[in-house]
Tab-separated table of C-alpha atoms in Angstrom:
chain	number	residue	atom	x	y	z
A	1	MET	CA	-0.178	0.149	-0.171
A	2	ASP	CA	0.914	3.002	-0.753
A	3	TYR	CA	0.804	5.352	2.161
A	4	GLN	CA	0.180	9.272	2.368
A	5	LYS	CA	0.330	11.954	4.468
A	6	PRO	CA	-3.671	12.640	5.814
A	7	CYS	CA	-5.305	15.617	5.471
A	8	ARG	CA	-8.567	17.564	6.144
A	9	ARG	CA	-11.476	16.967	3.225
A	10	ILE	CA	-14.058	18.057	5.598
A	11	LEU	CA	-13.695	22.055	4.822
A	12	ASP	CA	-17.259	22.673	4.996
A	13	PRO	CA	-20.550	22.036	5.702
A	14	LYS	CA	-22.115	21.023	1.929
A	15	ASP	CA	-18.627	18.197	2.570
A	16	MET	CA	-20.561	16.272	4.763
A	17	PRO	CA	-22.577	14.172	2.147
A	18	MET	CA	-19.143	12.556	1.287
A	19	TRP	CA	-18.043	12.397	4.702
A	20	LEU	CA	-21.378	10.411	5.673
A	21	ARG	CA	-21.447	8.144	2.386
A	22	SER	CA	-17.446	7.807	2.646
A	23	PRO	CA	-16.231	4.016	2.855
A	24	ALA	CA	-14.289	5.799	6.601
A	25	HIS	CA	-17.450	6.546	7.932
A	26	HIS	CA	-19.277	3.094	7.186
A	27	GLU	CA	-15.833	1.771	8.815
A	28	ILE	CA	-15.876	3.884	11.570
A	29	VAL	CA	-18.768	3.313	12.340
A	30	SER	CA	-18.550	-0.356	12.361
A	31	PHE	CA	-15.140	-0.560	14.789
A	32	ALA	CA	-17.465	1.256	16.946
A	33	GLU	CA	-20.372	-0.978	17.240
A	34	GLN	CA	-18.162	-3.840	17.096
A	35	LEU	CA	-16.250	-2.786	19.929
A	36	SER	CA	-19.420	-2.227	22.060
A	37	SER	CA	-20.584	-5.180	21.623
A	38	SER	CA	-17.110	-6.875	22.214
A	39	VAL	CA	-17.361	-6.026	25.631
A	40	ALA	CA	-20.993	-6.868	26.638
A	41	GLY	CA	-21.466	-8.533	29.732
A	42	TYR	CA	-17.908	-7.742	30.152
A	43	PRO	CA	-16.367	-6.015	33.770
A	44	VAL	CA	-12.682	-4.794	33.590
A	45	SER	CA	-11.605	-7.926	35.527
A	46	ALA	CA	-13.652	-10.486	33.785
A	47	GLN	CA	-11.100	-12.678	31.768
A	48	TYR	CA	-10.115	-12.409	28.047
A	49	GLU	CA	-7.029	-11.613	25.808
A	50	ILE	CA	-4.207	-9.643	26.249
A	51	SER	CA	-2.159	-9.842	24.006
A	52	GLU	CA	1.796	-8.477	24.178
A	53	ASN	CA	0.259	-5.983	21.399
A	54	VAL	CA	-2.049	-4.279	23.723
A	55	ARG	CA	0.234	-4.094	26.072
A	56	SER	CA	3.143	-2.316	24.253
A	57	ILE	CA	0.180	0.638	23.700
A	58	CYS	CA	-0.393	0.978	27.135
A	59	ARG	CA	3.172	1.085	28.505
A	60	MET	CA	3.101	4.005	25.056
A	61	LEU	CA	0.497	5.863	27.026
A	62	ASP	CA	2.192	4.872	30.683
A	63	GLN	CA	5.297	7.115	29.075
A	64	ALA	CA	3.257	9.725	27.461
A	65	GLU	CA	1.057	10.085	30.915
A	66	THR	CA	4.779	11.205	32.659
A	67	TRP	CA	5.396	13.978	30.660
A	68	ILE	CA	2.659	15.401	32.957
A	69	ALA	CA	4.424	15.617	36.276
A	70	GLN	CA	8.065	17.104	33.394
A	71	ASN	CA	5.240	19.970	32.740
A	72	PRO	CA	3.179	20.663	35.578
A	73	PRO	CA	0.820	23.338	34.697
A	74	ASP	CA	1.332	27.113	35.149
A	75	THR	CA	0.178	27.836	38.979
A	76	THR	CA	0.536	31.918	37.609
A	77	SER	CA	-2.342	31.322	35.482
A	78	SER	CA	-5.531	33.359	36.899
A	79	SER	CA	-8.355	31.659	34.146
A	80	ARG	CA	-11.036	28.621	34.850
A	81	PHE	CA	-9.187	26.939	31.834
A	82	GLY	CA	-6.679	26.523	29.518
A	83	ASN	CA	-3.356	26.239	30.562
A	84	GLN	CA	-0.778	26.671	29.144
A	85	SER	CA	1.869	24.620	30.318
A	86	PHE	CA	-0.769	21.758	28.167
A	87	ARG	CA	0.966	23.626	25.180
A	88	LYS	CA	4.356	22.166	26.875
A	89	TRP	CA	3.095	18.729	27.351
A	90	GLN	CA	1.456	18.538	23.520
A	91	ALA	CA	4.546	19.561	21.859
A	92	GLU	CA	6.682	16.737	23.818
A	93	LEU	CA	3.915	14.254	22.067
A	94	GLU	CA	4.025	15.826	19.088
A	95	GLN	CA	8.227	15.075	18.868
A	96	GLN	CA	8.233	11.680	20.657
A	97	VAL	CA	5.245	10.454	18.406
A	98	PRO	CA	7.101	8.925	15.471
A	99	GLN	CA	10.172	7.351	17.515
A	100	LEU	CA	7.690	6.051	19.713
A	101	LEU	CA	5.156	4.207	16.371
A	102	ARG	CA	9.103	2.947	15.235
A	103	ASP	CA	9.150	1.196	18.376
A	104	LEU	CA	5.798	0.289	18.733
A	105	LEU	CA	5.680	-1.002	14.752
A	106	PRO	CA	6.876	-4.110	12.796
A	107	THR	CA	10.126	-2.585	10.121
A	108	SER	CA	7.854	-3.767	7.876
A	109	SER	CA	4.511	-1.626	8.800
A	110	HIS	CA	7.357	1.754	9.378
A	111	GLY	CA	5.333	2.991	5.999
A	112	ALA	CA	1.991	3.863	7.671
A	113	ILE	CA	4.462	5.972	10.329
A	114	VAL	CA	3.239	9.500	7.784
A	115	GLU	CA	-0.709	8.069	7.973
A	116	LEU	CA	-1.233	6.899	11.743
A	117	ALA	CA	1.327	9.512	13.395
A	118	PRO	CA	-1.098	12.600	13.000
A	119	TYR	CA	-4.265	10.851	14.276
A	120	LEU	CA	-2.187	9.871	17.441
A	121	THR	CA	-0.686	13.401	18.244
A	122	GLU	CA	-4.621	14.760	18.050
A	123	SER	CA	-6.191	12.446	20.468
A	124	PHE	CA	-5.397	14.115	22.999
A	125	GLY	CA	-7.037	18.061	22.677
A	126	ASN	CA	-5.859	20.696	20.778
A	127	ALA	CA	-2.567	22.967	22.112
A	128	THR	CA	-3.706	26.567	20.365
A	129	ARG	CA	-7.472	26.417	21.631
A	130	ILE	CA	-6.126	24.383	25.012
A	131	ASP	CA	-9.190	22.218	24.607
A	132	TYR	CA	-10.534	18.584	24.022
A	133	GLY	CA	-14.208	16.714	22.961
A	134	SER	CA	-15.123	14.312	21.314
A	135	GLY	CA	-13.261	14.830	18.051
A	136	HIS	CA	-10.515	14.074	19.467
A	137	GLU	CA	-11.541	11.050	20.988
A	138	LEU	CA	-12.560	10.347	17.388
A	139	SER	CA	-9.436	10.967	16.343
A	140	PHE	CA	-8.272	8.162	18.212
A	141	LEU	CA	-10.684	5.614	17.969
A	142	VAL	CA	-9.095	5.827	13.955
A	143	TRP	CA	-5.956	5.481	15.547
A	144	LEU	CA	-6.786	2.109	16.520
A	145	LEU	CA	-8.985	1.384	13.830
A	146	CYS	CA	-5.935	1.930	11.549
A	147	LEU	CA	-3.711	-0.318	13.829
A	148	CYS	CA	-6.611	-2.615	12.581
A	149	LYS	CA	-5.897	-2.326	9.032
A	150	ILE	CA	-2.325	-2.610	9.411
A	151	GLY	CA	-2.743	-6.627	11.233
A	152	TYR	CA	-1.142	-5.000	14.690
A	153	PHE	CA	-4.013	-6.358	16.308
A	154	ALA	CA	-6.238	-8.899	15.479
A	155	PRO	CA	-9.963	-9.552	15.796
A	156	SER	CA	-9.224	-11.106	19.288
A	157	ASP	CA	-7.725	-8.377	20.450
A	158	SER	CA	-11.136	-6.210	20.002
A	159	THR	CA	-12.289	-7.109	23.975
A	160	ALA	CA	-8.893	-5.961	24.888
A	161	LEU	CA	-8.886	-2.884	22.992
A	162	VAL	CA	-11.097	-1.743	25.369
A	163	LEU	CA	-11.823	-2.255	28.628
A	164	VAL	CA	-7.457	-1.833	28.248
A	165	VAL	CA	-5.856	0.568	26.235
A	166	PHE	CA	-9.455	2.454	25.796
A	167	ARG	CA	-9.337	2.316	29.611
A	168	ARG	CA	-5.786	3.570	30.218
A	169	TYR	CA	-6.309	6.276	27.009
A	170	LEU	CA	-9.645	7.476	28.884
A	171	THR	CA	-7.748	6.930	32.077
A	172	LEU	CA	-4.777	9.596	31.042
A	173	CYS	CA	-7.135	11.807	29.198
A	174	GLN	CA	-8.775	12.605	32.296
A	175	GLN	CA	-5.981	13.480	34.146
A	176	LEU	CA	-4.802	15.718	31.636
A	177	GLN	CA	-7.852	17.422	31.467
A	178	ARG	CA	-7.667	17.622	35.782
A	179	THR	CA	-4.640	18.449	35.619
A	180	TYR	CA	-4.691	21.362	32.149
A	181	MET	CA	-8.333	22.266	33.011
A	182	LEU	CA	-8.317	21.536	29.370
A	183	GLU	CA	-11.789	23.443	27.684
A	184	PRO	CA	-14.396	21.579	26.999
A	185	ALA	CA	-14.648	21.305	23.137
A	186	GLY	CA	-17.427	22.479	21.707
A	187	SER	CA	-20.044	21.096	25.085
A	188	HIS	CA	-23.805	21.941	25.508
A	189	GLY	CA	-23.178	22.032	28.998
A	190	VAL	CA	-26.249	20.947	30.588
A	191	TRP	CA	-27.602	18.970	27.518
A	192	GLY	CA	-24.948	17.333	25.980
A	193	LEU	CA	-24.396	13.734	27.490
A	194	ASP	CA	-20.395	14.616	28.729
A	195	ASP	CA	-18.734	17.728	28.234
A	196	TYR	CA	-15.356	15.804	26.782
A	197	GLN	CA	-15.611	12.401	26.122
A	198	PHE	CA	-18.182	9.951	24.306
A	199	LEU	CA	-17.276	6.301	24.289
A	200	PRO	CA	-16.550	6.284	27.931
A	201	PHE	CA	-21.310	5.959	27.899
A	202	TYR	CA	-21.266	3.850	24.738
A	203	PHE	CA	-18.729	1.101	25.436
A	204	GLY	CA	-19.548	0.917	29.637
A	205	SER	CA	-23.083	0.450	28.484
A	206	ALA	CA	-22.083	-2.510	26.848
A	207	GLN	CA	-21.007	-3.805	29.782
A	208	PHE	CA	-23.815	-3.789	31.743
A	209	ILE	CA	-25.233	-6.238	29.699
A	210	GLY	CA	-26.805	-9.062	31.293
A	211	THR	CA	-25.829	-7.848	34.566
A	212	SER	CA	-28.124	-7.544	37.903
A	213	VAL	CA	-27.146	-3.333	38.207
A	214	PRO	CA	-30.094	-1.740	36.301
A	215	PRO	CA	-29.285	2.210	34.476
A	216	SER	CA	-30.744	4.100	37.992
A	217	GLU	CA	-28.406	2.727	39.858
A	218	SER	CA	-25.477	4.577	37.017
A	219	ILE	CA	-26.038	7.717	38.752
A	220	SER	CA	-25.784	6.455	42.968
A	221	PRO	CA	-22.350	7.293	44.560
A	222	THR	CA	-21.791	4.662	46.464
A	223	LEU	CA	-21.501	2.137	43.766
A	224	VAL	CA	-19.984	4.076	41.705
A	225	GLN	CA	-17.088	3.909	44.261
A	226	ALA	CA	-17.647	0.674	44.208
A	227	LYS	CA	-17.466	0.042	41.104
A	228	SER	CA	-15.379	2.284	38.314
A	229	ASP	CA	-12.691	0.616	38.055
A	230	GLU	CA	-15.027	-2.310	35.896
A	231	TYR	CA	-17.063	-0.145	34.439
A	232	LEU	CA	-16.134	2.331	31.895
A	233	TYR	CA	-19.806	3.901	32.180
A	234	LEU	CA	-18.789	4.095	35.911
A	235	GLN	CA	-15.402	5.715	35.532
A	236	GLY	CA	-17.110	7.986	32.789
A	237	ILE	CA	-19.848	9.213	35.717
A	238	ARG	CA	-17.014	9.724	38.799
A	239	PHE	CA	-15.088	12.107	36.859
A	240	VAL	CA	-18.598	14.125	36.086
A	241	MET	CA	-19.331	14.302	39.776
A	242	GLU	CA	-15.329	15.130	40.428
A	243	MET	CA	-14.993	18.016	37.687
A	244	LYS	CA	-19.158	19.545	38.060
A	245	ARG	CA	-20.733	20.450	41.407
A	246	GLY	CA	-24.251	20.855	42.393
A	247	PRO	CA	-27.547	18.118	41.813
A	248	PHE	CA	-26.897	15.575	38.989
A	249	PHE	CA	-29.538	16.208	37.615
A	250	GLU	CA	-29.097	20.060	37.135
A	251	HIS	CA	-25.328	20.369	35.412
A	252	SER	CA	-25.651	16.276	33.640
A	253	ARG	CA	-29.519	16.364	32.553
A	254	GLN	CA	-28.616	13.662	30.164
A	255	LEU	CA	-27.285	11.236	32.040
A	256	TYR	CA	-29.652	11.347	34.469
A	257	ASP	CA	-31.937	11.202	32.001
A	258	ILE	CA	-30.278	8.313	30.616
A	259	SER	CA	-30.389	6.448	34.406
A	260	GLY	CA	-34.385	6.568	33.392
A	261	VAL	CA	-33.924	4.360	30.879
A	262	PRO	CA	-35.086	0.622	31.986
A	263	ARG	CA	-33.005	-1.607	30.041
A	264	TRP	CA	-29.008	-1.478	29.770
A	265	GLU	CA	-29.522	-2.898	25.764
A	266	LYS	CA	-32.108	-0.164	24.993
A	267	VAL	CA	-29.502	3.032	25.990
A	268	ASN	CA	-26.373	0.857	24.801
A	269	GLN	CA	-28.695	1.082	21.274
A	270	GLY	CA	-29.743	4.908	21.716
A	271	LEU	CA	-25.988	5.889	22.345
A	272	GLY	CA	-24.867	4.073	19.296
A	273	LYS	CA	-27.493	5.987	16.876
A	274	MET	CA	-26.294	9.254	19.526
A	275	TYR	CA	-23.000	8.778	18.460
A	276	LYS	CA	-23.487	8.794	15.265
A	277	ALA	CA	-25.495	11.210	14.701
A	278	GLU	CA	-24.403	13.640	17.469
A	279	VAL	CA	-20.003	12.782	17.052
A	280	LEU	CA	-20.084	11.731	13.374
A	281	GLY	CA	-23.085	13.768	11.844
A	282	LYS	CA	-22.237	16.937	12.949
A	283	PHE	CA	-19.755	19.198	11.337
A	284	PRO	CA	-18.188	20.931	13.314
A	285	VAL	CA	-16.590	17.766	15.562
A	286	VAL	CA	-15.333	16.069	12.002
A	287	GLN	CA	-14.091	18.908	10.208
A	288	HIS	CA	-11.280	17.842	11.615
A	289	LEU	CA	-10.683	14.671	10.759
A	290	GLN	CA	-7.885	13.686	8.176
A	291	PHE	CA	-8.214	11.183	4.977
A	292	GLY	CA	-5.261	9.273	3.423
A	293	THR	CA	-5.106	6.108	2.086
A	294	LEU	CA	-6.324	3.536	5.908
A	295	PHE	CA	-8.796	5.553	6.616
A	296	ALA	CA	-9.985	6.846	2.941
A	297	ILE	CA	-12.965	9.457	1.667
A	298	SER	CA	-13.083	8.216	-1.164
A	299	SER	CA	-13.228	4.635	-2.904
A	300	GLU	CA	-10.468	5.594	-4.810
A	301	ILE	CA	-8.486	6.375	-2.155
A	302	ASN	CA	-9.259	2.937	-0.802
């Protein structure tokens, strides 16, 4: 395959139909649905395969987290959001990513680094705006998809991609958000699902399918405290409770309303549709996506 540096193709709202019928859109929807299905009924501590390649990704994310201590927040900043030290962390990431990927991948896959690197560097936030949102989370999902397409991950890795790799990514992102007070990118405020993330709730709702825990318990502080290390949904709720003040139903109306849905299957199905509509279907989110040969917006490129 002839790899090429990815570039933006969704430059105007008029480009949205091209995106929505593209191979890339179909692949990312299918990939998210496959990952969600792969963790149905699985807590983090369940038995599933954790390959050496999965462990290698986690070690890479562990290394990225060490850069936070090396670039502590600027204590002279008086703004509520957007600590400028995040720019130093992001600069470290951009400098290190090519070598990190060379260390990660077999030599035969090094040609793909030109496509893989931009997705990884865009996965943790924007250094100019000092913000983070579901578009950055989407970039990480695209990066995982591309790794699958070059054969780095096997189909048997699907469960671990969510419960090990994505969970480790989520923990790092939450630490970045907490440390540098990243501005929520495109937040819908009280009417949004969450200021920063979407996928922990989609994947996490699948984890609860077939369990005795009803959705009504998902916002119980007692359950969140006890089980947030086992369920991504609760890890997301725990972070919301940590970062926001006031009654839950006031600051997180969508999540509060979801707790009134009777069955997790219905929650998971609804969140899947919501992801397609509110993340993949919104120009302000997907306008920053980049496309190459691995993640192609036209069948001619693919």
